[in-house]
Every structure is written in C-alpha cells, then in structure tokens.
Steps between C-alpha positions, in 0.01 A plus 500: 500500500653459844642797688721273708659343192639816343785721619518844342809713468368811677751785521284767666149589606415869543194700607347744419617514139326799337708547183418175317128519447208677669460496876706346777643169391694213642805466277666161458837474322605155381860413416596328177480636146620355167485828306783712646382819330756777460460766771253284691390677818543183709806309370561370851188287452616321185631202694314293754647455846447218745443746784198637311321164487168509678203262473192664354315410820757702697463794260125499561546472877737798491256707295204412720690572821640835393246652264154354550395790726645766267332669201610291202372612159685234305825320437792556265729207425825564318865407524690345338236340282212344694406282202836324531344342810164423343412203719567685822342820369182315400468361851546846650258675264221253571526594868543874447202551270233464773683778690509735199429439132731791415820302450752671272778278367807609304672256264776529242327239286243621251148370540544300179822343631319394815221336302747326269655313793178297545575486870197424720652698788531810279139461392397486866700816566328684215160390628565670834693812393304825490744700288811382316783725379700300249821526300868553560632833614661695212695799621470690168120482535487632855281805442379552856159344439331423830513136614710387199877491497506538122235570238518151344345359815125456502240536773263207460178502700369155582240656730344787306340644813848606616569709190339831612707518819820427308422756232433763766828409672697530176341836418590645840855602410853371437657199666588534866767321702461365854795421724462233767752455780563130566751295698708480180499875436278720284285344229388736223162398359327621184564549129838668469623724221734370231864449609395502866716199589811640329454836670460338842802275447718791390386720788561219749845430356597864536393491865661163573166329558440136404171447314339160550482307176819633343 
C-alpha cells in the first residue's frame, strides 16, 4: 500500500465527535455510496466530487497537524460508504491503527457481502477495523437504537477488548445529536430519528432555505 498513490474522496473531518461511539473521536466522512438508502441522513455524500479528492498522505498530514496534541479516543469513518473506496480506506486504516485501535467504520454492505467480493483491499480494511456497523439503512427499522440507524444493522467487534466501552456507551441513554459549524454551514452529526431528512427539507422549504443535497 502506498499513501501517495491513493486519493480519497474526503467530504469532511470533524472533532470532537462524541455521538458516534465512546469518547472524543476524529470523524471522517467519505463521499461516494452505491446504496442510496431512502431517508439517508447524508444524501449529499452519495456522489463523489473532484474537489473532495485528497491523497491519503495529505489526510494523515492534516490529522497529525491538527489533532495529534488533542485527546483522541478513537476514530469513526462513515459517509457515504467508506467501503466503496476500499483501496484508499485500507491505506488510511493501516496508518490510523497505531494512533488508536478503536476505529469504528460504518458501511451499507453487510459483512457477508464484503467477504463475497474477494477483494484484498477489503480484507485489509477488515483486519484493521476495530468495530464495524454493517447493513443498509432501513427507515421502517429505525427504532432509536444507539449507534445504529436501523435495527437490521449489526455491531461487529473485530477487537473484543473494545466491547465493554461500547456496551457502556450504548447503555448510557438515547442517541444524541451534535451540531458542528463549518465553512459550509451547520453539519448535524449522530443517529437521527426516522423521517429526519423529510422533516428538515419541509421545514427548510417553508422558510425558503436551500438544503444542500436536494
């Protein structure tokens, strides 16, 4: 793997993310997703954009420069679907793991679908992921379970030593939402309730506000 050979489609990097796993996390959102789930919380990240392209080496330089001296309890990588960029993701994960083994990755593919692709890059990803949350988002199964968008999704622990902290986090109460102010506006982070996107779009329309991604 060569960090100068791969360009990721990185839409946003946020810190501290405290609503997607225990502790203070660096959150990395990748653009590009083949699933297009109904009522997806990030439809603006379905398509990749040339302005999001960033070599993995540059991603690591950015992370080191901005967060190395901050308390980082882990990483959460979502999107989009990170596994749609398996080669680039594998390169990134190999370099992140020495920083923190607590790397939480969301994917719309099931674990079995990932294995069935027989893709060496995917296998490298799985070897360096701490926790995987798999499966497509299904709005009718959004029951407010912590960490999961819908109850069909599974929490798969590849590093069993992380399980107690995650179980304590999930037992601490309902899902919370964090709002980050960025140069592009406000980014709402966390597991949203069912119909969240439709409610936001309708509210914005009534107020004459344009919602990115529509």
